[in-house]
Tab-separated table of C-alpha atoms in Angstrom:
chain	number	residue	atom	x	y	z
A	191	UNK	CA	-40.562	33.566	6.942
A	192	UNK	CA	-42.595	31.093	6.353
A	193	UNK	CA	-42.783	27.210	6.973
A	194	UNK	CA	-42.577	26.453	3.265
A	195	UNK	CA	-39.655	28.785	2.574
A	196	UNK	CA	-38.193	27.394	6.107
A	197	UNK	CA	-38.375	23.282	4.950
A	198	UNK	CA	-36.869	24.667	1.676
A	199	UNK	CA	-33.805	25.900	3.241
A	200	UNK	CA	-33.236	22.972	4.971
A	201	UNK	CA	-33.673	20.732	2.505
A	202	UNK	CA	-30.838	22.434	0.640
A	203	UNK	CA	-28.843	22.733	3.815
A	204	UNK	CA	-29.269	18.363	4.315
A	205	UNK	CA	-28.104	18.295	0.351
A	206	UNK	CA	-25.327	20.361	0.666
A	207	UNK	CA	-24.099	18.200	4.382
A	208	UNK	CA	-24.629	15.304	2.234
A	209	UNK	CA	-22.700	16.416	-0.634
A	210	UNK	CA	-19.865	17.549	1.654
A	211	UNK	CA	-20.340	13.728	3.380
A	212	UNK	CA	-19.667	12.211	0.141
A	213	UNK	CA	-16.871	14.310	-1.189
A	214	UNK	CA	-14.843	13.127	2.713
A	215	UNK	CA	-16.024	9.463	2.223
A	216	UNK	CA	-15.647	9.053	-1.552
A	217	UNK	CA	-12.225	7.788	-1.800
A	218	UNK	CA	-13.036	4.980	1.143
A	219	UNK	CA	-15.916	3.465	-1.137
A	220	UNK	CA	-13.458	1.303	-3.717
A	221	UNK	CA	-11.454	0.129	-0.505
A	222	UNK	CA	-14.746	-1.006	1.174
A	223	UNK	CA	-16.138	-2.650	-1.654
A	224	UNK	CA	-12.819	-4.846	-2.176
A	225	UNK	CA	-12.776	-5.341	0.906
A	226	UNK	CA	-16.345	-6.895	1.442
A	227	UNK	CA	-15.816	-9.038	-2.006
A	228	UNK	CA	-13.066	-10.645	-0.197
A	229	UNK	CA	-15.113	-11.010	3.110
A	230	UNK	CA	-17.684	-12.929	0.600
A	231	UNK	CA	-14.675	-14.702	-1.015
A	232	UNK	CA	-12.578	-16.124	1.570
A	233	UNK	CA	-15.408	-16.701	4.253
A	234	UNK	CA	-16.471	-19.981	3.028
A	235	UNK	CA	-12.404	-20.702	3.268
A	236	UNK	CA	-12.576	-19.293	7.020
A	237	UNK	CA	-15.661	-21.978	7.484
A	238	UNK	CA	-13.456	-25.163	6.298
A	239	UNK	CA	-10.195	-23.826	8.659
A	240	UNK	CA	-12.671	-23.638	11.361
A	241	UNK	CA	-14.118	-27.254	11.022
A	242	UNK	CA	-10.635	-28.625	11.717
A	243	UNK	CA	-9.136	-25.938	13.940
A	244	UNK	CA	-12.570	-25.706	16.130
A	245	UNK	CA	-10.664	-22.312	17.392
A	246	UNK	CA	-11.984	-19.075	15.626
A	247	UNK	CA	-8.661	-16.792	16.480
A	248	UNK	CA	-6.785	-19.482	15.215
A	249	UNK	CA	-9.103	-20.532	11.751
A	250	UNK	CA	-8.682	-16.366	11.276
A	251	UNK	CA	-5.146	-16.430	11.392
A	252	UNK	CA	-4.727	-19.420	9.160
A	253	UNK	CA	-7.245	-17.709	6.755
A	254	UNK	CA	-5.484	-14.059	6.794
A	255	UNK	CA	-1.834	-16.412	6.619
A	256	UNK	CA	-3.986	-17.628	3.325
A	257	UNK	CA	-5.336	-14.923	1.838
A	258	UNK	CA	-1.828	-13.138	2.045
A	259	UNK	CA	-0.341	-16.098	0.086
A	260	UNK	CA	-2.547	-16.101	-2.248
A	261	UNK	CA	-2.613	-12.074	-3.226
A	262	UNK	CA	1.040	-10.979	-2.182
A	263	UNK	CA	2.352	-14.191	-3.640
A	264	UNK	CA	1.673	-13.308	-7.098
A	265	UNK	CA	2.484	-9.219	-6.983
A	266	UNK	CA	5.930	-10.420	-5.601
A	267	UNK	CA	6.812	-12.971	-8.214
A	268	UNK	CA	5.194	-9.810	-10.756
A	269	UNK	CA	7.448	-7.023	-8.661
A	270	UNK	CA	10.720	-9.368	-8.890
């Protein structure tokens, strides 16, 4: 064999792992990106909480108490 035909085969070897790596992760990617739109959202929320709480557990649980409000508030009233 030689070293061209050898880089060849594992170049389609990677492709095909990565392939298979994106058919197992593909149905985490919407999840991820809603979730990191909300990180961006509600962090400058977070930031004010924290200013008065000076605690950072406690600022994250008043956030997450928030953020719950605010989205399951709504689907219930929509679900009712």
């Amino acid at each position: 064999m030689t070293r061209r035909f050898r880089i060849g085969i594992l170049v389609v070897i990677v492709a095909l792992a990565s392939y298979l790596a994106y058919l197992i992760m593909a149905p985490f990617f919407a999840p991820l990106m809603w979730a990191t739109v909300f990180a961006i959202v509600f962090y400058p929320v977070y930031r004010f909480i924290l200013r008065y709480v000076r605690r950072p557990a406690l600022a994250s649980l008043a956030t997450l108490t928030l953020v719950l409000v605010v989205l399951l508030g709504p689907l219930s009233y929509l679900s009712y």
